[in-house]
Each structure stands twice: as C-alpha cells, then as structure tokens.
Short mmCIF file of C-alpha atoms in Angstrom, two decimals:
data_model
loop_
_atom_site.label_atom_id
_atom_site.label_comp_id
_atom_site.label_asym_id
_atom_site.label_seq_id
_atom_site.Cartn_x
_atom_site.Cartn_y
_atom_site.Cartn_z
CA MET A 178 -12.58 -42.90 3.48
CA PRO A 179 -10.30 -40.28 1.46
CA ARG A 180 -6.65 -39.90 2.45
CA LEU A 181 -6.15 -36.68 3.59
CA ASN A 182 -3.83 -33.78 3.73
CA GLU A 183 -2.28 -34.80 6.46
CA HIS A 184 0.52 -32.37 6.41
CA TYR A 185 -2.10 -29.98 8.35
CA LEU A 186 -1.88 -31.73 11.60
CA ASN A 187 1.63 -30.03 11.31
CA LEU A 188 0.78 -26.11 11.57
CA LYS A 189 -0.20 -24.67 14.72
CA GLU A 190 -3.36 -25.07 15.99
CA SER A 191 -4.93 -21.55 14.74
CA TYR A 192 -3.86 -18.56 12.30
CA LEU A 193 -2.18 -15.89 14.57
CA PHE A 194 -4.48 -13.01 13.69
CA SER A 195 -7.79 -15.34 14.18
CA GLU A 196 -6.40 -16.48 17.84
CA ILE A 197 -5.84 -12.02 18.57
CA ALA A 198 -9.84 -12.00 17.43
CA HIS A 199 -10.53 -14.62 19.76
CA ARG A 200 -8.64 -13.28 22.58
CA THR A 201 -10.04 -9.83 22.46
CA ALA A 202 -13.92 -11.04 21.54
CA ALA A 203 -13.25 -12.63 24.94
CA TYR A 204 -12.45 -10.18 26.94
CA ALA A 205 -14.68 -7.52 25.19
CA GLU A 206 -17.71 -9.75 26.37
CA GLN A 207 -16.67 -10.38 29.71
CA ASN A 208 -15.38 -6.43 30.20
CA PRO A 209 -18.27 -4.78 28.12
CA GLN A 210 -17.50 -1.41 29.17
CA LYS A 211 -13.74 -1.42 29.00
CA GLY A 212 -14.04 -3.15 25.39
CA ALA A 213 -15.90 -0.84 24.18
CA GLN A 214 -12.10 1.45 24.53
CA ILE A 215 -9.88 -1.14 22.78
CA ILE A 216 -8.19 0.29 20.42
CA ARG A 217 -6.38 -1.67 17.07
CA LEU A 218 -3.39 -1.66 16.70
CA GLY A 219 -2.72 -5.09 15.47
CA ILE A 220 -4.20 -6.82 12.32
CA GLY A 221 -2.61 -4.60 9.25
CA ASP A 222 -5.82 -3.03 7.98
CA VAL A 223 -6.51 0.07 6.54
CA THR A 224 -8.61 2.72 8.11
CA LYS A 225 -8.17 5.81 5.04
CA PRO A 226 -11.54 5.35 2.67
CA LEU A 227 -9.90 4.63 -1.43
CA GLY A 228 -9.07 7.79 -3.06
CA LYS A 229 -11.15 9.80 -5.46
CA VAL A 230 -9.73 9.04 -8.63
CA VAL A 231 -9.89 5.29 -7.66
CA LEU A 232 -12.99 5.68 -6.82
CA LYS A 233 -14.08 7.61 -10.33
CA ALA A 234 -12.71 5.08 -11.86
CA LEU A 235 -14.22 1.99 -10.01
CA HIS A 236 -17.55 3.45 -10.83
CA GLU A 237 -17.05 3.63 -14.47
CA GLY A 238 -15.78 -0.03 -14.42
CA VAL A 239 -19.31 -0.64 -12.97
CA ASP A 240 -21.23 1.46 -15.04
CA ALA A 241 -19.15 -0.87 -18.07
CA MET A 242 -21.39 -3.92 -17.30
CA SER A 243 -24.39 -1.95 -17.73
CA THR A 244 -24.98 -1.70 -21.74
CA ALA A 245 -24.05 -5.33 -23.73
CA GLU A 246 -21.76 -3.02 -25.59
CA THR A 247 -19.43 -1.98 -23.04
CA PHE A 248 -19.89 -5.70 -20.73
CA LYS A 249 -16.64 -7.56 -19.55
CA GLY A 250 -16.98 -11.10 -18.94
CA TYR A 251 -13.83 -13.30 -18.45
CA GLY A 252 -10.83 -11.28 -18.50
CA PRO A 253 -7.64 -11.93 -19.01
CA GLU A 254 -5.88 -14.24 -16.03
CA GLN A 255 -3.05 -12.74 -16.43
CA GLY A 256 -4.60 -8.88 -16.20
CA TYR A 257 -6.04 -6.27 -18.58
CA GLU A 258 -3.02 -4.80 -21.08
CA ALA A 259 -3.93 -1.32 -19.09
CA THR A 260 -3.76 -2.87 -16.25
CA ARG A 261 -0.39 -4.64 -16.27
CA ASN A 262 0.71 -1.46 -18.55
CA ALA A 263 0.16 0.54 -16.15
CA ILE A 264 2.59 -1.48 -13.58
CA ALA A 265 5.07 -1.72 -15.80
CA ALA A 266 5.07 2.61 -16.12
CA TYR A 267 5.01 2.32 -12.08
CA TYR A 268 8.34 0.61 -12.24
CA LYS A 269 10.01 3.08 -14.85
CA LYS A 270 9.49 5.61 -13.06
CA ASN A 271 10.90 4.27 -9.59
CA GLY A 272 14.15 3.69 -12.13
CA VAL A 273 13.46 -0.61 -13.23
CA GLU A 274 12.22 -2.11 -15.95
CA VAL A 275 9.68 -4.72 -16.11
CA ASP A 276 8.15 -6.17 -18.96
CA PRO A 277 4.60 -6.28 -18.70
CA GLY A 278 4.43 -9.68 -19.72
CA ASP A 279 6.01 -10.06 -16.84
CA ILE A 280 3.22 -8.86 -14.62
CA PHE A 281 0.33 -11.02 -13.40
CA VAL A 282 -2.53 -9.13 -11.70
CA SER A 283 -4.25 -11.07 -8.73
CA ASP A 284 -6.27 -10.36 -5.69
CA GLY A 285 -3.04 -10.24 -3.60
CA ALA A 286 -0.24 -10.47 -2.42
CA LYS A 287 -1.25 -13.30 0.21
CA SER A 288 -3.15 -15.28 -2.28
CA ASP A 289 0.16 -15.28 -4.66
CA THR A 290 2.66 -16.01 -1.53
CA GLY A 291 0.97 -18.92 -1.07
CA ASN A 292 0.24 -20.81 -4.09
CA ILE A 293 3.37 -19.53 -5.58
CA THR A 294 4.55 -22.86 -4.04
CA ASP A 295 2.48 -24.62 -6.61
CA LEU A 296 5.81 -23.88 -8.81
CA PHE A 297 8.17 -26.18 -6.61
CA GLY A 298 8.71 -29.90 -6.17
CA PRO A 299 8.95 -31.94 -2.42
CA GLY A 300 12.82 -31.45 -1.39
CA ASN A 301 13.34 -28.05 -2.07
CA VAL A 302 15.86 -26.21 0.89
CA ILE A 303 13.59 -23.66 1.51
CA LEU A 304 14.92 -20.73 3.62
CA ILE A 305 12.54 -18.51 5.73
CA PRO A 306 13.38 -15.71 7.93
CA ASP A 307 12.69 -15.86 11.25
CA PRO A 308 10.25 -13.90 12.08
CA VAL A 309 8.32 -13.99 9.62
CA TYR A 310 5.09 -13.01 7.59
CA PRO A 311 3.45 -16.67 8.72
CA VAL A 312 1.64 -17.46 5.49
CA TYR A 313 4.94 -18.37 4.15
CA VAL A 314 6.08 -20.77 6.68
CA ASP A 315 2.56 -22.55 7.26
CA THR A 316 1.66 -22.87 3.27
CA ASN A 317 4.94 -24.24 3.12
CA ILE A 318 3.74 -26.67 5.95
CA MET A 319 0.46 -27.80 3.57
CA CYS A 320 2.91 -28.90 1.12
CA GLY A 321 4.91 -31.00 3.65
CA ASN A 322 8.18 -28.70 2.95
CA GLU A 323 11.32 -28.52 5.30
CA VAL A 324 11.55 -25.04 6.09
CA THR A 325 15.45 -24.39 7.12
CA TYR A 326 15.19 -20.73 8.86
CA LEU A 327 17.24 -17.25 9.20
CA GLU A 328 17.60 -15.45 12.13
CA GLY A 329 16.61 -12.66 12.48
CA ASN A 330 17.67 -10.25 15.25
CA ALA A 331 18.78 -7.79 17.77
CA GLY A 332 22.50 -8.41 16.75
CA ASN A 333 21.98 -8.18 12.58
CA GLN A 334 19.07 -5.72 13.35
CA PHE A 335 16.09 -8.44 11.97
CA LEU A 336 18.39 -8.18 8.38
CA PRO A 337 19.70 -12.10 8.45
CA MET A 338 22.81 -12.20 5.42
CA PRO A 339 23.53 -15.27 3.40
CA ASP A 340 25.63 -17.94 4.92
CA PRO A 341 28.10 -19.18 2.33
CA GLY A 342 28.55 -22.24 3.71
CA VAL A 343 24.33 -23.78 3.13
CA HIS A 344 22.72 -24.20 0.04
CA ALA A 345 18.96 -22.93 -0.67
CA ASP A 346 16.51 -23.72 -3.61
CA VAL A 347 14.09 -21.05 -2.44
CA ILE A 348 14.63 -18.13 -0.69
CA TYR A 349 12.12 -15.86 1.17
CA LEU A 350 12.20 -12.16 1.80
CA CYS A 351 10.75 -9.44 2.83
CA SER A 352 11.24 -5.04 2.75
CA PRO A 353 10.50 -3.78 4.30
CA ASN A 354 9.70 -6.37 6.25
CA ASN A 355 6.23 -7.49 7.84
CA PRO A 356 6.86 -7.71 10.89
CA THR A 357 10.17 -5.55 12.24
CA GLY A 358 10.04 -3.03 9.18
CA ALA A 359 13.81 -3.40 8.71
CA CYS A 360 14.19 -3.21 5.30
CA TYR A 361 17.51 -4.06 3.07
CA ASN A 362 19.65 -1.73 1.56
CA LYS A 363 21.12 -2.33 -1.77
CA ALA A 364 23.69 -4.27 -0.71
CA GLN A 365 22.73 -6.95 1.09
CA LEU A 366 19.65 -6.98 -1.65
CA LYS A 367 22.80 -7.43 -4.39
CA GLU A 368 24.67 -10.03 -2.11
CA TRP A 369 21.01 -12.15 -1.83
CA VAL A 370 20.89 -11.92 -5.75
CA ASP A 371 24.78 -13.43 -5.49
CA TYR A 372 23.41 -16.30 -3.63
CA ALA A 373 20.83 -17.19 -5.64
CA LEU A 374 22.48 -16.65 -8.92
CA SER A 375 25.02 -19.30 -7.29
CA ASN A 376 23.61 -21.62 -5.32
CA ASP A 377 21.01 -21.46 -8.98
CA ALA A 378 18.33 -20.32 -6.06
CA VAL A 379 15.02 -18.54 -6.88
CA ILE A 380 14.38 -15.32 -4.12
CA LEU A 381 10.85 -14.82 -3.26
CA PHE A 382 10.63 -10.91 -2.38
CA ASP A 383 7.37 -9.52 -0.98
CA SER A 384 7.60 -6.00 -1.65
CA ALA A 385 4.00 -5.51 -0.49
CA TYR A 386 5.08 -2.64 1.58
CA GLU A 387 7.30 -0.36 -1.25
CA ALA A 388 5.16 2.49 -1.28
CA PHE A 389 6.12 3.33 2.71
CA VAL A 390 10.12 3.64 1.26
CA SER A 391 10.85 7.14 0.88
CA ASP A 392 14.75 6.80 1.43
CA PRO A 393 16.09 7.07 -2.06
CA GLU A 394 18.99 4.21 -0.88
CA LEU A 395 16.52 1.97 0.08
CA PRO A 396 15.14 -0.17 -3.01
CA ARG A 397 11.63 -0.43 -3.55
CA SER A 398 11.69 -3.55 -5.89
CA ILE A 399 14.67 -6.88 -5.98
CA PHE A 400 14.34 -5.70 -9.97
CA ALA A 401 16.79 -2.77 -8.66
CA ILE A 402 19.53 -5.30 -8.37
CA GLU A 403 21.71 -6.63 -11.26
CA GLY A 404 20.86 -10.12 -12.12
CA ALA A 405 17.50 -10.01 -9.87
CA LYS A 406 15.79 -11.06 -12.85
CA ARG A 407 17.86 -14.15 -12.97
CA CYS A 408 16.62 -15.60 -9.24
CA ALA A 409 13.89 -13.76 -7.95
CA ILE A 410 9.99 -13.15 -8.43
CA GLU A 411 9.06 -10.41 -6.57
CA PHE A 412 5.21 -9.52 -5.41
CA CYS A 413 3.39 -6.20 -4.56
CA SER A 414 -0.08 -5.00 -2.67
CA LEU A 415 -2.58 -2.31 -3.50
CA SER A 416 -3.58 -3.40 0.27
CA LYS A 417 -1.37 -0.73 2.22
CA THR A 418 -0.63 1.25 -1.66
CA ALA A 419 -3.92 2.10 -1.96
CA GLY A 420 -6.15 0.70 0.77
CA PHE A 421 -7.21 -1.96 -1.36
CA THR A 422 -7.94 -4.24 1.65
CA GLY A 423 -11.58 -4.96 1.03
CA THR A 424 -11.09 -4.82 -2.76
CA ARG A 425 -8.28 -6.72 -3.10
CA CYS A 426 -6.27 -6.59 -6.32
CA GLY A 427 -1.92 -7.41 -5.63
CA TYR A 428 0.03 -8.57 -8.55
CA THR A 429 2.98 -10.84 -9.01
CA VAL A 430 6.35 -10.48 -11.37
CA VAL A 431 8.18 -13.11 -12.90
CA PRO A 432 11.23 -12.37 -15.28
CA LYS A 433 10.81 -14.74 -18.57
CA GLU A 434 14.41 -15.01 -17.36
CA LEU A 435 14.00 -17.55 -14.72
CA LYS A 436 14.15 -20.47 -16.19
CA PHE A 437 16.06 -23.64 -14.14
CA ARG A 438 16.04 -27.34 -15.29
CA ALA A 439 14.07 -30.54 -14.82
CA SER A 440 15.67 -33.38 -13.23
CA ASP A 441 15.40 -34.39 -17.20
CA GLY A 442 17.37 -31.60 -18.11
CA THR A 443 14.84 -29.84 -19.80
CA GLU A 444 14.73 -26.51 -19.06
CA MET A 445 11.48 -24.72 -17.83
CA SER A 446 9.96 -20.91 -17.44
CA LEU A 447 8.50 -20.25 -14.25
CA ASN A 448 6.45 -17.63 -16.18
CA ALA A 449 5.74 -20.11 -18.35
CA MET A 450 4.93 -22.19 -15.45
CA TRP A 451 2.85 -19.03 -13.50
CA ASN A 452 1.05 -18.25 -16.06
CA ARG A 453 -0.50 -22.21 -16.73
CA ARG A 454 -0.79 -22.24 -13.29
CA GLN A 455 -3.05 -19.02 -12.85
CA CYS A 456 -4.61 -20.14 -16.66
CA THR A 457 -5.83 -23.27 -14.42
CA LYS A 458 -6.11 -22.57 -10.84
CA PHE A 459 -7.83 -18.28 -11.33
CA ASN A 460 -10.32 -16.75 -13.55
CA GLY A 461 -8.69 -13.47 -13.03
CA THR A 462 -9.35 -10.37 -10.95
CA SER A 463 -12.54 -8.41 -11.92
CA TYR A 464 -12.54 -5.94 -14.43
CA ILE A 465 -14.03 -3.36 -11.78
CA VAL A 466 -11.16 -4.00 -10.00
CA GLN A 467 -8.50 -3.49 -12.51
CA LYS A 468 -10.35 -0.05 -13.11
CA GLY A 469 -9.30 0.91 -10.01
CA ALA A 470 -5.92 -0.63 -9.93
CA GLU A 471 -5.32 1.57 -13.10
CA VAL A 472 -5.75 4.89 -11.61
CA VAL A 473 -3.71 3.98 -8.73
CA PHE A 474 -0.77 4.48 -10.60
CA SER A 475 -1.87 7.52 -12.36
CA GLU A 476 0.41 10.58 -11.83
CA GLU A 477 -2.74 11.40 -9.54
CA GLY A 478 -3.57 8.38 -8.13
CA ILE A 479 0.31 8.63 -6.78
CA ARG A 480 -0.58 11.68 -5.44
CA GLU A 481 -3.50 10.44 -3.24
CA CYS A 482 -2.05 7.11 -1.71
CA GLN A 483 1.12 9.12 -0.80
CA GLU A 484 -1.23 11.36 0.65
CA ASN A 485 -2.61 8.23 2.95
CA ILE A 486 0.55 6.85 3.85
CA GLN A 487 1.65 9.70 5.31
CA TYR A 488 -0.54 10.18 6.96
CA TYR A 489 0.23 6.40 8.29
CA LYS A 490 4.02 7.46 9.01
CA LYS A 491 3.04 10.17 11.26
CA ASN A 492 0.90 7.37 12.89
CA ALA A 493 3.82 5.64 13.02
CA LYS A 494 6.19 8.22 14.47
CA VAL A 495 4.09 8.90 17.27
CA ILE A 496 4.53 5.25 18.26
CA ALA A 497 8.03 5.61 17.39
CA ASP A 498 9.11 8.92 19.19
CA THR A 499 6.53 7.07 22.49
CA LEU A 500 8.77 4.39 22.58
CA SER A 501 12.13 6.39 22.68
CA ARG A 502 10.86 8.89 25.53
CA LEU A 503 10.14 4.95 27.57
CA GLN A 504 13.46 4.52 25.72
CA ILE A 505 11.66 1.41 24.40
CA PRO A 506 14.49 -0.23 21.86
CA PHE A 507 12.68 -0.89 18.30
CA PHE A 508 12.30 -0.70 14.82
CA GLY A 509 11.01 -0.23 11.83
CA GLY A 510 8.69 3.09 11.71
CA ILE A 511 10.71 5.03 9.07
CA ASN A 512 10.02 3.26 6.13
CA SER A 513 7.43 1.22 6.84
CA PRO A 514 4.10 0.76 8.88
CA TYR A 515 5.12 -1.16 11.20
CA ILE A 516 6.88 -0.32 14.66
CA TRP A 517 8.80 -3.97 16.06
CA PHE A 518 9.79 -3.44 19.98
CA GLU A 519 11.43 -5.51 22.33
CA CYS A 520 8.45 -6.08 25.22
CA PRO A 521 9.37 -4.00 28.35
CA ASP A 522 10.66 -6.05 32.02
CA GLY A 523 11.60 -8.98 30.36
CA MET A 524 7.69 -10.11 29.47
CA ASP A 525 7.29 -12.74 26.30
CA SER A 526 4.84 -11.21 23.58
CA TRP A 527 1.52 -13.02 24.87
CA THR A 528 1.93 -11.89 28.22
CA CYS A 529 2.51 -8.45 26.80
CA PHE A 530 -0.45 -9.13 24.51
CA ASP A 531 -2.49 -10.00 27.77
CA TYR A 532 -0.73 -7.05 29.52
CA LEU A 533 -1.74 -4.02 27.14
CA LEU A 534 -5.55 -5.49 26.94
CA THR A 535 -6.19 -6.08 30.36
CA ASN A 536 -4.63 -2.50 31.51
CA ILE A 537 -4.77 -0.28 28.89
CA GLN A 538 -7.02 -2.12 25.85
CA VAL A 539 -4.72 -1.51 23.19
CA VAL A 540 -3.99 -4.57 20.80
CA GLY A 541 -1.09 -4.92 18.63
CA THR A 542 0.40 -8.58 17.89
CA PRO A 543 2.23 -10.69 20.02
CA GLY A 544 6.10 -10.97 18.23
CA ALA A 545 6.10 -15.22 18.87
CA GLY A 546 3.39 -15.57 16.37
CA PHE A 547 5.80 -14.60 13.41
CA GLY A 548 8.20 -17.39 14.90
CA GLU A 549 11.01 -18.22 17.71
CA ASN A 550 12.87 -14.93 17.53
CA GLY A 551 9.72 -12.89 18.13
CA LYS A 552 8.32 -14.30 21.60
CA ASN A 553 10.43 -11.31 23.33
CA TYR A 554 8.65 -8.48 20.62
CA PHE A 555 5.77 -6.90 20.01
CA ARG A 556 4.30 -5.63 16.64
CA LEU A 557 2.43 -2.06 17.29
CA THR A 558 0.94 -1.07 13.21
CA ALA A 559 0.69 2.45 11.94
CA PHE A 560 -3.38 1.84 10.47
CA ASN A 561 -5.58 3.36 12.68
CA THR A 562 -6.49 6.99 13.18
CA TYR A 563 -3.81 9.80 14.06
CA GLU A 564 -6.53 10.28 17.31
CA LYS A 565 -6.58 6.56 18.04
CA THR A 566 -2.82 5.85 17.70
CA VAL A 567 -2.22 9.49 19.62
CA GLU A 568 -4.71 8.00 22.21
CA ALA A 569 -3.54 4.78 22.53
CA MET A 570 -0.01 5.64 22.65
CA GLU A 571 -1.20 7.93 25.81
CA ARG A 572 -1.84 5.12 27.57
CA PHE A 573 0.76 3.47 26.97
CA GLU A 574 3.23 5.78 28.01
CA LYS A 575 1.10 6.03 31.30
CA LEU A 576 1.13 2.74 32.03
CA PHE A 577 4.98 1.64 31.13
CA ALA A 578 6.38 5.07 32.34
CA SER A 579 5.86 3.57 36.53
CA LEU A 580 7.68 -0.08 35.32
#
C-alpha cells in the first residue's frame, strides 16, 4: 500500500467555492422558480468578453498553426521573448524596471502561488494574513508547513503590519487584497520590505488586481519599493486585468538579486530554482494564448482592458453606495473589484450567505471561508453585469432597510 500525503487530512473538508456552488445548486433544485432569479456576486469570475485586439491576436496565433512555416510546437518554459518583453515594458510604463529574464509566463497566478512552495523546505516560519485567499493556506497545509497568521481586522483596516518581535521566513501579502479589497500604501510596503530584509525573509506578493488601482499613491508592484528585488517574488494574472479567467495566463517575477544561503553555506538563486522547477514540471503557456497576452500590454490592449475594468468599478460603486446608505461598514470597492462588508444584525457569514440566498436570491462569499477573522464579514464582487448588480443591490437594500 502506498504511503499517502496525510497532510491532506488537515485540509478543510471542502474548498470554499465548491461549498458555495453546492449550496447554491441545492437551493435552485429545491426552489426552481426562485433558483432562476439567482444573481451571483460571489466567485470572482469576469463577465465582459475579451478585447478586440486580444481576439485578433489569438486568431493570428491559431492561423500560425495552420502551416509548417509558422507552426509552433514546444515553446520556452519561461515564456516567449515577445511576451516577456511586453510585460517588462508594461512595468516600465508604471515606473518600475523589471528584467525580462526575471519574468516567467504561466497559466495563472493561482498555479504559481501554489507551486512556489516547491522552492522552500520544511521548518520555515510562514506568515499569512487572515482573512486570506484560501490557496495560500491550503497549499502550505498540503506541504505540511505550519502557518502563523497575521491578524487583519477593522482596527488595522485589514492591512496587518509586521511585528518586529516576531521572526518570519516566508511572508504572503496581497494588494489590492483578496478578499478585503484593502490596499497597502508605499510607506506600509516599505515597512514590510525592511522587515523582510532584516529577517532574511522572502515576501510572496500577489498583485493580481493591480490594474484596478487608480490612486497614484498606491503602488501597483512591490518592486516600486526600494530593496524589494532582494526580498520579494511577485505574482500577477491576466484573469482580471484582461478577462483571461478562461483563457488562462499569468506571470511571476523572480528577481535574479533574490539569493539565499543553503544550510551548508552554498548560495542559491530563487530565479534559477524557479527556472529549474518550471523546466521540470511545466511545458510552458501555449503560443496561441501568449499571442493574446502580448497585446494585452500594447497601448490599444491597455485601453480596452481599462474600459472593462472601469465597467466593473462602476459595479463596485453601486455596491458601495448601497452599503453606505444602509450604514453597513465595508472595505474595498475603490481600487479593487471586491467589497468586504460587516454582516448586518450580528449574523455570522454563513448565516448571512443562507439569508441572502433564501430571501433575495443573491449569492456572495462568506468571510469565514477566508479565515477566522472573516467569520462576521462577507465578500461581494463587481464582476457581474451592471444590470444584474443594480438589481441585486436593490433587493439587498429593500431587505436590510427593514432590519
């Protein structure tokens, strides 16, 4: 009999979004008439189609497969040079210098934030914010790593800061944050970078929602902070930037400056380690997808992506304005597609989920699924259509105005 990875026994019984889907489907089956009225503001999946310039490039990629002269087989595991150069140029437009050789194109940030655990051995002190995107925690549990939680709460605006008296080896940060929508400013990120450097630690920085940041005082990359290239890895995704949730493409930046000592004193480069990992376990993102991804970062591509992002931010404002009128405390919704609100009337988050589903057929995400500090909070997303978002919040306002 094989010895199994028994760390899986320590995982919660069901992945958060699977449980949401299960409860929603069960309700719809038992209440078919009301089930047809369900509006989903839960999982962060987009609804706007891909931009025209992206579609044109995808078609060009497909056409290239039709002749022997232009056909593409296995590509570089790190990503095609044109794609990596386009990403580096995008960083430069945002005032950040990134070496294309530090960029690794992948099938999405979710995969990379999970797979990055391959680079770290046992016994590290892993700091992860609570509430948090479940993938960070679950992938560490799968490895048998012990997690220390950073307390995010209303008192610190769900932006936990380092404790100088606590040592860490690996630190997970996400800004704009999923699920809370909170964003670190430059001074706060500088404090985290200084902490990581003083602890000889590495920051795993998830910037999947950077394109939603419109405030120039909020950094869209950890590499906007001095010293970050010596202590940080950055993950980004085209899922929300360009609507690639189904097309699948992201990228991870691992600076060559990021080096640590092995137990025997040997210097090890995380860039070289990640390259080795990708070459061993990953065959690269498809040429067709990368053709589309490349033009996302063109002038026309950025314009089309921002049109969709502004549409979603308009939805977020509808949700935020409704909560403001109801005097329900909330976070996010400005530089983020997520709105994180305190459950009304003292409800816990799963009670709130059932209450919304049963009474107004609106599906959101219970905060408890993101950690202990989310048990009395609830997440709504701005990714449905404008019309559906307005309808959902009209139902919401009518329901809670009577409480």
